[in-house]
mmCIF file of C-alpha atoms (C1' of nucleotides) in Angstrom:
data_model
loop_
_atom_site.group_PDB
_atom_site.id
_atom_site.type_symbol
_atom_site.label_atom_id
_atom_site.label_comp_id
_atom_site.label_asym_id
_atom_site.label_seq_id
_atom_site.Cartn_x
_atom_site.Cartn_y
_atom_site.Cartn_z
ATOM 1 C CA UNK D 1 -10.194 -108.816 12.214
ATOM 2 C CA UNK D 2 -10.690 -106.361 14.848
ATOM 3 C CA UNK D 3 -7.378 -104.001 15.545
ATOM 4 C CA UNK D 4 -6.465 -101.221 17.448
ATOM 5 C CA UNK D 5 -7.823 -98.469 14.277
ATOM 6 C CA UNK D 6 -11.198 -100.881 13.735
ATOM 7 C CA UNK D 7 -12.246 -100.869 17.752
ATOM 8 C CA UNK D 8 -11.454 -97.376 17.769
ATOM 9 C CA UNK D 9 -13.390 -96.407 14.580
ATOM 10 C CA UNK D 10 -16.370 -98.746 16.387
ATOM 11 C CA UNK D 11 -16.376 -96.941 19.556
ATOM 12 C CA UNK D 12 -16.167 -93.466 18.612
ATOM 13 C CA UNK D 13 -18.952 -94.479 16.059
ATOM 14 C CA UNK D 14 -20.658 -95.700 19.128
ATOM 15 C CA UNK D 15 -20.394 -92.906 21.409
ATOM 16 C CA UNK D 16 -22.333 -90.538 20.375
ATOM 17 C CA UNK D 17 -24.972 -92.953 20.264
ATOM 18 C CA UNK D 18 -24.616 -94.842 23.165
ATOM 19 C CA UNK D 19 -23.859 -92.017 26.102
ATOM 20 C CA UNK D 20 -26.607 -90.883 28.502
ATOM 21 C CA UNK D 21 -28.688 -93.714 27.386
ATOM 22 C CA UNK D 22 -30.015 -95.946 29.763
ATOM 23 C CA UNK D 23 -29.607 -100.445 28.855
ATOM 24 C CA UNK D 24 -33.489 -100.722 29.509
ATOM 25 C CA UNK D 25 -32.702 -104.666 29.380
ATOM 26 C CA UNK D 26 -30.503 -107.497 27.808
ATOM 27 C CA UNK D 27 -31.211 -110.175 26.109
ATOM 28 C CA UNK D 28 -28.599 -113.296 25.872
ATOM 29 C CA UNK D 29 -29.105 -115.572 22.616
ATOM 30 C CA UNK D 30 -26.122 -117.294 23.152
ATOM 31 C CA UNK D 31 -25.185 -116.650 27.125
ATOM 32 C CA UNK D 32 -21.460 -118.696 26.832
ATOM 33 C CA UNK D 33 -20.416 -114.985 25.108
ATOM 34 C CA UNK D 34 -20.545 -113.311 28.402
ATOM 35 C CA UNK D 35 -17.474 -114.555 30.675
ATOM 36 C CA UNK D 36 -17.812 -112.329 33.667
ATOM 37 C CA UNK D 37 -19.869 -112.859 35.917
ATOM 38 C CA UNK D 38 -22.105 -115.289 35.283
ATOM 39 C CA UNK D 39 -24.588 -115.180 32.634
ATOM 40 C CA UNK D 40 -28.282 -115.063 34.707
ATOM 41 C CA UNK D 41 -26.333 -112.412 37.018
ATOM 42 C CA UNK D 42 -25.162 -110.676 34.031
ATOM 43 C CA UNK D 43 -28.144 -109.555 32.299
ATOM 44 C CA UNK D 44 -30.255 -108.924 36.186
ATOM 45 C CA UNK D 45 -26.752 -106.071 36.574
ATOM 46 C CA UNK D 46 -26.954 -104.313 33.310
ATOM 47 C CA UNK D 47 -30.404 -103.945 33.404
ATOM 48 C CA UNK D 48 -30.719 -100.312 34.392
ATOM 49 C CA UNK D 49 -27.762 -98.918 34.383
ATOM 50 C CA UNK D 50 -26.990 -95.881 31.951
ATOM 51 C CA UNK D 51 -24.106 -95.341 29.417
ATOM 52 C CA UNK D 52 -21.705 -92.571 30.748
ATOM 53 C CA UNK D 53 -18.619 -92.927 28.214
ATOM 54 C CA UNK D 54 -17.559 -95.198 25.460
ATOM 55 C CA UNK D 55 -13.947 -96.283 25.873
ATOM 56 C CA UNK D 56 -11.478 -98.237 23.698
ATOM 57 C CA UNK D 57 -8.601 -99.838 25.560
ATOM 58 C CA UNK D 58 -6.383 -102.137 23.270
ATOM 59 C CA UNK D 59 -8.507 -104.019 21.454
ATOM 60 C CA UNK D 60 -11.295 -103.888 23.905
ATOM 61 C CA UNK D 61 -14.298 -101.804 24.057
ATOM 62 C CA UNK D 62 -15.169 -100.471 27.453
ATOM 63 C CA UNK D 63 -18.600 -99.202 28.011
ATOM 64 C CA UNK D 64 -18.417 -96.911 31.129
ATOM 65 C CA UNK D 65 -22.026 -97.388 33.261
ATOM 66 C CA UNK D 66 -22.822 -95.973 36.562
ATOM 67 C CA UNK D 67 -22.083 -97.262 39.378
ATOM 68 C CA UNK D 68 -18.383 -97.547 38.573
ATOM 69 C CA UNK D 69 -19.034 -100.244 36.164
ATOM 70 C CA UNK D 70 -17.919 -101.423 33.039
ATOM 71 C CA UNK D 71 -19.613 -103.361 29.938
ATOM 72 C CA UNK D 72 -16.229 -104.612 28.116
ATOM 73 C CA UNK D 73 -16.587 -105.867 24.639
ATOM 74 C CA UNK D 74 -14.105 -108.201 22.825
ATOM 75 C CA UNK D 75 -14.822 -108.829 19.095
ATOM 76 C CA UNK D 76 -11.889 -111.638 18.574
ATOM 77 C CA UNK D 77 -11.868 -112.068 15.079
ATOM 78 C CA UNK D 78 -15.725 -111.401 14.072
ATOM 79 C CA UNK D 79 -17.535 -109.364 16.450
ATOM 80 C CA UNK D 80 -19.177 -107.184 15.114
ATOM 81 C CA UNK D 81 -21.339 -104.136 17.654
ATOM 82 C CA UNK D 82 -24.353 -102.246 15.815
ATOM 83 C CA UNK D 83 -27.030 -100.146 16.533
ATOM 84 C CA UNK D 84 -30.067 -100.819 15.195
ATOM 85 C CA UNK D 85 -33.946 -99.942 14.859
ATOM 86 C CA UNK D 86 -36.077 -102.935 17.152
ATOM 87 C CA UNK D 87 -37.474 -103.909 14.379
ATOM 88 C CA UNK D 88 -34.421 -104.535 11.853
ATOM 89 C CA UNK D 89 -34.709 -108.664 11.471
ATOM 90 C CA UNK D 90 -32.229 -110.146 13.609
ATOM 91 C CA UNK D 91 -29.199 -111.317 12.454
ATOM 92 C CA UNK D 92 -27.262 -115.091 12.213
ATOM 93 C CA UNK D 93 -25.219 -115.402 15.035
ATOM 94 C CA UNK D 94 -26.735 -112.425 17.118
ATOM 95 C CA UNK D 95 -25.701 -113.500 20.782
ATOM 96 C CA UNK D 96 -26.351 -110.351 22.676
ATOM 97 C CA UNK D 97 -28.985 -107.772 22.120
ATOM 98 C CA UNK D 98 -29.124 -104.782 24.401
ATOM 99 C CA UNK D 99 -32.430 -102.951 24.906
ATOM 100 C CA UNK D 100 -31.931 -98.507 24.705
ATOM 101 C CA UNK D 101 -34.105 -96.176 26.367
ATOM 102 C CA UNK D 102 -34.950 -93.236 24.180
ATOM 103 C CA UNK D 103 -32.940 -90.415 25.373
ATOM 104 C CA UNK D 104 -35.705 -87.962 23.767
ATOM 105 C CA UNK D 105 -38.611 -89.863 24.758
ATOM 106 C CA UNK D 106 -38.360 -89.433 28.729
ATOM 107 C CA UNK D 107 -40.890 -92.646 29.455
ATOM 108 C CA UNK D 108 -38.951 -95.628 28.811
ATOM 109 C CA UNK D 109 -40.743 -97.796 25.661
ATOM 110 C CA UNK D 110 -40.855 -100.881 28.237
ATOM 111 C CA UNK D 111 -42.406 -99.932 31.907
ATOM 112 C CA UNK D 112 -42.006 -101.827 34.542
ATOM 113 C CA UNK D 113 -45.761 -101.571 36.236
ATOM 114 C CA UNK D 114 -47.486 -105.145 36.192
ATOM 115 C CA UNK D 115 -50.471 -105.734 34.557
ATOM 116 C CA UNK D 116 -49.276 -103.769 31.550
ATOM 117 C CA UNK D 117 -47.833 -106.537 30.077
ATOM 118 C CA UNK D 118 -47.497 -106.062 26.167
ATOM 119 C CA UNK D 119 -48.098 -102.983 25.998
ATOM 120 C CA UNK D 120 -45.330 -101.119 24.101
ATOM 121 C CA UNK D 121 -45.249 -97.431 24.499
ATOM 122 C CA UNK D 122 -43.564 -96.028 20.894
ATOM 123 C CA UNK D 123 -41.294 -94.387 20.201
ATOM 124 C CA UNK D 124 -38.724 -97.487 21.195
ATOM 125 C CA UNK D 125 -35.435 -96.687 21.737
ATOM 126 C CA UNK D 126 -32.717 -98.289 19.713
ATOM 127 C CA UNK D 127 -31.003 -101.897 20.276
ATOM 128 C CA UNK D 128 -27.283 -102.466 20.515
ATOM 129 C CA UNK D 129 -26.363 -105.647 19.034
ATOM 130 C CA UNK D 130 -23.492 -108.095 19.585
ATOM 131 C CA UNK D 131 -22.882 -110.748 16.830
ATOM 132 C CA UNK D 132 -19.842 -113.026 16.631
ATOM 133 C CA UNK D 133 -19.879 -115.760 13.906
ATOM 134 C CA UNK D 134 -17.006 -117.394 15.417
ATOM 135 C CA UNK D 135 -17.673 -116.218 18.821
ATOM 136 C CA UNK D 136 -13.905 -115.582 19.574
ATOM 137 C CA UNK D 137 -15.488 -112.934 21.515
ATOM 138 C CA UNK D 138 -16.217 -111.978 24.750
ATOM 139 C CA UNK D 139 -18.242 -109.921 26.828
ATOM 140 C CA UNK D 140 -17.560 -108.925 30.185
ATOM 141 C CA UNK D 141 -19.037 -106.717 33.310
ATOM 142 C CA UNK D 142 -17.799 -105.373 36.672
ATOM 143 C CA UNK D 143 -15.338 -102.706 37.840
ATOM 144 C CA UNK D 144 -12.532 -102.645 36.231
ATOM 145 C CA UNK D 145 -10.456 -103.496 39.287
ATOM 146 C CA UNK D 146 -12.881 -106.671 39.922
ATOM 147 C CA UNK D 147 -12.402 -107.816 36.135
ATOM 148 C CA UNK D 148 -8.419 -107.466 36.214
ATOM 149 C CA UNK D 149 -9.013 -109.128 39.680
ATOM 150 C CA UNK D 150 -10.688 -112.427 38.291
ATOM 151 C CA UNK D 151 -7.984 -112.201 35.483
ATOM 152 C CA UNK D 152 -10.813 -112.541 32.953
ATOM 153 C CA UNK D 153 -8.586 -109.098 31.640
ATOM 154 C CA UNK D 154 -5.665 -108.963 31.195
ATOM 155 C CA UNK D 155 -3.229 -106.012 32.532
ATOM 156 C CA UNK D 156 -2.838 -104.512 29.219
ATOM 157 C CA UNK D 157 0.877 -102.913 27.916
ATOM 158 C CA UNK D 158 0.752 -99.312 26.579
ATOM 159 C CA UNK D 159 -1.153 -97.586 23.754
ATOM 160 C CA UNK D 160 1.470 -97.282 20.987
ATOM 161 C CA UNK D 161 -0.437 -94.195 19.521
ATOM 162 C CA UNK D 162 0.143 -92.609 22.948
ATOM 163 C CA UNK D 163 2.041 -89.583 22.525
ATOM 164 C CA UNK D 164 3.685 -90.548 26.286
ATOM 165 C CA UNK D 165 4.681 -94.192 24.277
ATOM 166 C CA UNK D 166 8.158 -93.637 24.070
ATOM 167 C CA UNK D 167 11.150 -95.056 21.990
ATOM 168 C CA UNK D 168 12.905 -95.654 24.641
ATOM 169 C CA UNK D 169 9.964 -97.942 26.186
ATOM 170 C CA UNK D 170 9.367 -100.148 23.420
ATOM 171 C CA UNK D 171 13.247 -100.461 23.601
ATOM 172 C CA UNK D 172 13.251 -101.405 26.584
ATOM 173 C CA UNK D 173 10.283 -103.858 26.120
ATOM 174 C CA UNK D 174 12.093 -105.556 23.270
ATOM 175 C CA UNK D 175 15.210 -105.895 25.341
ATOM 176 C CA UNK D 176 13.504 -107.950 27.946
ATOM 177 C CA UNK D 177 11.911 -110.830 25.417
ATOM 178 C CA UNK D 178 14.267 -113.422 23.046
ATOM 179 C CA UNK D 179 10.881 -114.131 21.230
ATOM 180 C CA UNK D 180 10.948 -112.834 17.487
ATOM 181 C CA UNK D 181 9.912 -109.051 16.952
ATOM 182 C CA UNK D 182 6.206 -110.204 15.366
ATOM 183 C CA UNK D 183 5.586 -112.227 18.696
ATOM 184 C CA UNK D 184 5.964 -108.947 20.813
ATOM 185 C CA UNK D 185 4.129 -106.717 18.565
ATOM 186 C CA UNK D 186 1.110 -109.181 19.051
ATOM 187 C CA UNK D 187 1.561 -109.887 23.132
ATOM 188 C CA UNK D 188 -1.253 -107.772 24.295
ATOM 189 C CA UNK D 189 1.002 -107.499 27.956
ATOM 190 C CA UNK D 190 3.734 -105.591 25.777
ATOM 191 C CA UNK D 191 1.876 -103.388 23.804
ATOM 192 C CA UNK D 192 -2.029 -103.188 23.357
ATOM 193 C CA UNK D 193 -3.913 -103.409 20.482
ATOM 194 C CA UNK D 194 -1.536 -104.545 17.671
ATOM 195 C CA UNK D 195 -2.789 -107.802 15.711
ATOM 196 C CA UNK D 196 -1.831 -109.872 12.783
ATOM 197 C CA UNK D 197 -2.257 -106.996 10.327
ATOM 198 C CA UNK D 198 -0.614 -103.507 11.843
ATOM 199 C CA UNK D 199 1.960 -105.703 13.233
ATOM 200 C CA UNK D 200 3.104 -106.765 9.753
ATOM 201 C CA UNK D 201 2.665 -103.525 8.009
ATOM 202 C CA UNK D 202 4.589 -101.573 11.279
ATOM 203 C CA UNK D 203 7.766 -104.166 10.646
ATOM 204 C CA UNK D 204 7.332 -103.657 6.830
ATOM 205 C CA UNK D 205 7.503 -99.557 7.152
ATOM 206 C CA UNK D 206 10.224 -99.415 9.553
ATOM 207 C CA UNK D 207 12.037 -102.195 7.387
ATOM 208 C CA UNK D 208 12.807 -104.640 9.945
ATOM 209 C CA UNK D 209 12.316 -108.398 9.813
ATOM 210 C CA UNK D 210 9.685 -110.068 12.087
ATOM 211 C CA UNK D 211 12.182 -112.525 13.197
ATOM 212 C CA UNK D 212 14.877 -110.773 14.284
ATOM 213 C CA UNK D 213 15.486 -111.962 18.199
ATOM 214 C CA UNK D 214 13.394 -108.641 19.733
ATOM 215 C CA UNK D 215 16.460 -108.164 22.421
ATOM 216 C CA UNK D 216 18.836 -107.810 19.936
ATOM 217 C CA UNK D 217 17.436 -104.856 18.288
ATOM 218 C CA UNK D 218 19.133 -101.010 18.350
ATOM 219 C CA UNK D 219 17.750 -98.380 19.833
ATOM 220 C CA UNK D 220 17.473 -96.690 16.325
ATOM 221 C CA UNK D 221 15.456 -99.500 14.926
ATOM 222 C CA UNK D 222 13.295 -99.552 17.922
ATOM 223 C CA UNK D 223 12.839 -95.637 17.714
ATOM 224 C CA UNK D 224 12.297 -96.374 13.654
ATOM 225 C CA UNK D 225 9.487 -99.201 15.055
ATOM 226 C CA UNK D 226 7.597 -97.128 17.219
ATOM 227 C CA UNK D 227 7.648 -94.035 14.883
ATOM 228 C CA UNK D 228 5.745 -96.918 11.843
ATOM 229 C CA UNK D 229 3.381 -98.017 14.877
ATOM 230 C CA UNK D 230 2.020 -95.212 14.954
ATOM 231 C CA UNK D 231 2.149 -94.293 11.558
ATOM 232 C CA UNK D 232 0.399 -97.264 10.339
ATOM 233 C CA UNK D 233 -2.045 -97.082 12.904
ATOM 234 C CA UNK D 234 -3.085 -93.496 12.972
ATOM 235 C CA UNK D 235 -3.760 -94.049 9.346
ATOM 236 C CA UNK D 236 -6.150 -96.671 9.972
ATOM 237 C CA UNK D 237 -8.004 -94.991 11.686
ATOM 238 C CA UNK D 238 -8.201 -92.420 9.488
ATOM 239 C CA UNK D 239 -9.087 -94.440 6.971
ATOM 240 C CA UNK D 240 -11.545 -96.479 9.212
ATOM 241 C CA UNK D 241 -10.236 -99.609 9.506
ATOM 242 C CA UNK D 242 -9.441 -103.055 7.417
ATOM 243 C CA UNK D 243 -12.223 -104.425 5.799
ATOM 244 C CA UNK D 244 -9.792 -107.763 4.939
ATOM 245 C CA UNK D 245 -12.344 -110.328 6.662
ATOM 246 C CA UNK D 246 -15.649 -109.295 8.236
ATOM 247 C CA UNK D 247 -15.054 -106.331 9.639
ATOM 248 C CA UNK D 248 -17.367 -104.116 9.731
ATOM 249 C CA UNK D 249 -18.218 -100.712 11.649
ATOM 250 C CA UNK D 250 -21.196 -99.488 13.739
ATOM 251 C CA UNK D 251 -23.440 -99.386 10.945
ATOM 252 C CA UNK D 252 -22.373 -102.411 9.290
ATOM 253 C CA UNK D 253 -20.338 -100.223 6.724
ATOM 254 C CA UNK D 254 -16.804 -101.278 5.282
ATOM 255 C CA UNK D 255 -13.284 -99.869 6.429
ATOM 256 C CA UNK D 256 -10.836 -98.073 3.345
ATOM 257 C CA UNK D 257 -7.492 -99.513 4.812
ATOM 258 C CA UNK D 258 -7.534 -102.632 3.442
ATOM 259 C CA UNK D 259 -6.717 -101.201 0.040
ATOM 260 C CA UNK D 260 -3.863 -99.499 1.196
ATOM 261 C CA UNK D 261 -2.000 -102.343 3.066
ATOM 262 C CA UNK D 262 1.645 -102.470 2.230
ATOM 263 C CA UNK D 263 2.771 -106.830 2.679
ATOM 264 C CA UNK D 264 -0.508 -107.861 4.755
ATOM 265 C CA UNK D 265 -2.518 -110.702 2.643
ATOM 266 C CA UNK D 266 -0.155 -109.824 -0.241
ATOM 267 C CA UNK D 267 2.425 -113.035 0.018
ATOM 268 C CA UNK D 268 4.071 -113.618 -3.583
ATOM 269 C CA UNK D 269 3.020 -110.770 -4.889
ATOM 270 C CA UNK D 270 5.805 -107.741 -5.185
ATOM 271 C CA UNK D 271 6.642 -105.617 -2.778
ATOM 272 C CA UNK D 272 5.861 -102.133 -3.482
ATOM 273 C CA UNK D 273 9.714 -100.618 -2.601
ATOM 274 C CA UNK D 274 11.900 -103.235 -4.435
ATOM 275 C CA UNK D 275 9.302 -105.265 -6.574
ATOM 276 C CA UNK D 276 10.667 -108.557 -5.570
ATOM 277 C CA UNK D 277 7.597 -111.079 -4.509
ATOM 278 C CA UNK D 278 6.844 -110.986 -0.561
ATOM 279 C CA UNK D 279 7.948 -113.679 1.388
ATOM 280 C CA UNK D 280 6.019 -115.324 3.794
ATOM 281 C CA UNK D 281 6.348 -117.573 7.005
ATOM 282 C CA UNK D 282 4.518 -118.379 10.188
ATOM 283 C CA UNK D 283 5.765 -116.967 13.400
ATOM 284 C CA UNK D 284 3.836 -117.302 16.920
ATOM 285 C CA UNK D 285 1.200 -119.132 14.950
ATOM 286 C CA UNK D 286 0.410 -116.557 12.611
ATOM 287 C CA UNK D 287 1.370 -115.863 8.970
ATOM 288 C CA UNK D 288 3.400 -113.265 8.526
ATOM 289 C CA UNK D 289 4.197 -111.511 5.253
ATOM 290 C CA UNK D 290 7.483 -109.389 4.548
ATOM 291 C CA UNK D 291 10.446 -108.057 2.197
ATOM 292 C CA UNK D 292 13.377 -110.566 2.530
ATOM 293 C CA UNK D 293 15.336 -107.338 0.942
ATOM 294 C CA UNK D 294 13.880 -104.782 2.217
ATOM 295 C CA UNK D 295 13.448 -105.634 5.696
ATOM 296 C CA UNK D 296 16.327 -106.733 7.703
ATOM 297 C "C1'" DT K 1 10.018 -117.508 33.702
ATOM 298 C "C1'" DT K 2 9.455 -117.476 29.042
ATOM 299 C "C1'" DA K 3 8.197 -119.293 24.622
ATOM 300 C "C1'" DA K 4 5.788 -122.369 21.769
ATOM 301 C "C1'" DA K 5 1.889 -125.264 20.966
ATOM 302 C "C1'" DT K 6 -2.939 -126.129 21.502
ATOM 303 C "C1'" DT K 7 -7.630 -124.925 21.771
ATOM 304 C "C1'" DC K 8 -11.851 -122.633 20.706
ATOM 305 C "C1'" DC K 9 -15.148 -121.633 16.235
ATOM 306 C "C1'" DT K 10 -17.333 -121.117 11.470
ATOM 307 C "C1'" DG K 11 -17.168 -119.025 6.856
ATOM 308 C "C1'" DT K 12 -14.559 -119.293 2.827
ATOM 309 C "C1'" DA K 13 -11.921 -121.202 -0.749
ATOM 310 C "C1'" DA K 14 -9.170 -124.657 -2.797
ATOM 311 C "C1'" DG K 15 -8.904 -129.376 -4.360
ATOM 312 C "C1'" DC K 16 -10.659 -133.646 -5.987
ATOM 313 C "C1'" DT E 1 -21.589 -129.928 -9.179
ATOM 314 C "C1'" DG E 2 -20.890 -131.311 -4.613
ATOM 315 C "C1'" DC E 3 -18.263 -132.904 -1.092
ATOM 316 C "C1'" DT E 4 -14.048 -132.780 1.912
ATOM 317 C "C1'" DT E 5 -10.272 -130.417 3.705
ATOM 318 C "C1'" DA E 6 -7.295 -126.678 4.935
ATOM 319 C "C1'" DC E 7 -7.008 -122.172 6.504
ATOM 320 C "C1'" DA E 8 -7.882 -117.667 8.718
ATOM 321 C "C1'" DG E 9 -6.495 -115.893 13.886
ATOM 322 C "C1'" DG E 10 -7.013 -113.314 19.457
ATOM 323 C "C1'" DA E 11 -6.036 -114.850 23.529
ATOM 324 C "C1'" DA E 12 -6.653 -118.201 27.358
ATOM 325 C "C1'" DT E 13 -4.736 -122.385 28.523
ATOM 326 C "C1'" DT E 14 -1.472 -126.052 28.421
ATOM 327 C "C1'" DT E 15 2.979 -127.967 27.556
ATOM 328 C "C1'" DA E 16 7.923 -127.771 27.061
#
DNA sequence: TTAAATTCCTGTAAGC
DNA sequence: TGCTTACAGGAATTTA
């Protein structure tokens, strides 16, 4: 699933790619994937409008147009965003297909003129593709300010591989909450882009429990937290993300990570410090996996 | 106000 | 072998 080092790996796969191109059109296969605004008015505004920067914020990709606008992409647990040749078959549960201008071409492989219908000028440009088998996703467009506005974003907490993300921040973000540690990690409004997976492996490496009462932690624990945050995260991302479900990058390849993960997906079997068998349990809905002795 | 539970959705795997 | 059932989870929404 989709975490901070997977959407980053996606989007700086993307950029490259995606900048200084123009979204010649869009098609919607399955239009319920695009919350904001409304579908029909959705695909008439992106038509048009070129790429200027590709973003990650959280777990959200934000695809800077002009015009001050923003195409935001949530992949929930199995989005997946490609680019492809026009003519690669498409895919089972494809919902969104974006049309690319060729940025070497100059004439666009679609023109506008009527009474040219059908004819396609080669070389086409390349496609951007959207598909989401269990469309937990989302896809959203407007300024940023409008989309924050109609709450269909949410104000996001800081980056935790922020150099600026401070000990003494996440301190005092734990101190405010009685939830359990886990359930903080994964509140997007605390701290963006940690999931199910880096928030288990974080608690594992700085060798806390996931259900310690957050407020009740030290400041040396909390300092020890945010150092493993990091940690864990920067080295997904250099190793390109979890592969654990269907993830998959820009080009449909596999992340490395997921053979490196410390407790994550590993309940029973024994923990790589003390050898004892992980324990596991669910907290805010989601099964966690830790060290009963190792993590306190 | 905060925290926990519920909901959405389908592919996968376990169980009979 | 083939069917049913449970499970995976991000985040908006609802309930406590």
């Amino acid at each position: 699933m989709p975490e901070l080092p997977e959407v980053e790996t996606i989007a700086a796969d993307l950029r490259p790619h995606l900048v200084g191109r123009t979204i010649l059109r869009c098609e919607l296969r399955f239009p319920a994937i695009v919350r904001h605004p409304e579908p029909e008015q959705f695909v008439d505004l992106v038509a048009g409008l070129r790429i200027e920067s590709v973003k990650r914020r959280g777990k959200y990709i934000l695809i800077g147009l002009d015009q001050d606008r923003v195409l935001v992409v949530h992949l929930g647990m199995t989005g997946q965003l490609r680019i492809v040749d026009p003519t690669t078959p498409v895919a089972g549960h494809t919902h969104a297909i974006f049309d690319l201008d060729t940025s070497e071409g100059g004439l666009p492989p679609q023109g506008d003129a009527p009474g040219k219908a059908g004819s396609r000028r080669t070389p086409l440009g390349k496609q951007l593709r959207y598909r989401d088998p269990r469309r937990f996703g989302r896809i959203l467009l407007g300024t940023e300010a409008d989309l924050l506005l109609a709450r269909v974003m949410p104000h996001l907490g800081p980056e935790p591989i922020d150099p600026d993300f401070s000990a003494d921040a996440l301190y005092a973000a734990l101190r405010r909450r009685k939830a359990p540690l886990k359930a903080v990690l994964l509140d997007q409004k605390a701290l963006a882009g940690v999931g199910n997976i880096y928030a288990d492996e974080s608690l594992y490496r700085a060798r806390l429990r996931p259900d310690r009462v957050a407020q009740r932690i030290s400041r040396a624990s909390a300092a020890r937290l945010r150092d493993a945050l990091r940690e864990s995260l920067e080295l997904a991302i250099r190793n390109r993300g979890s592969s654990v479900d269907s993830y998959r990058d820009a080009w449909g390849e596999r992340g490395g990570q997921q053979e490196v993960l410390q407790v994550y997906g590993r309940a029973g079997e024994p923990c790589f410090t003390c050898g004892r068998p992980l324990a596991s349990m669910r907290i805010a809905g989601r099964t966690t996996v830790f060290c009963r002795h190792c993590q306190r």
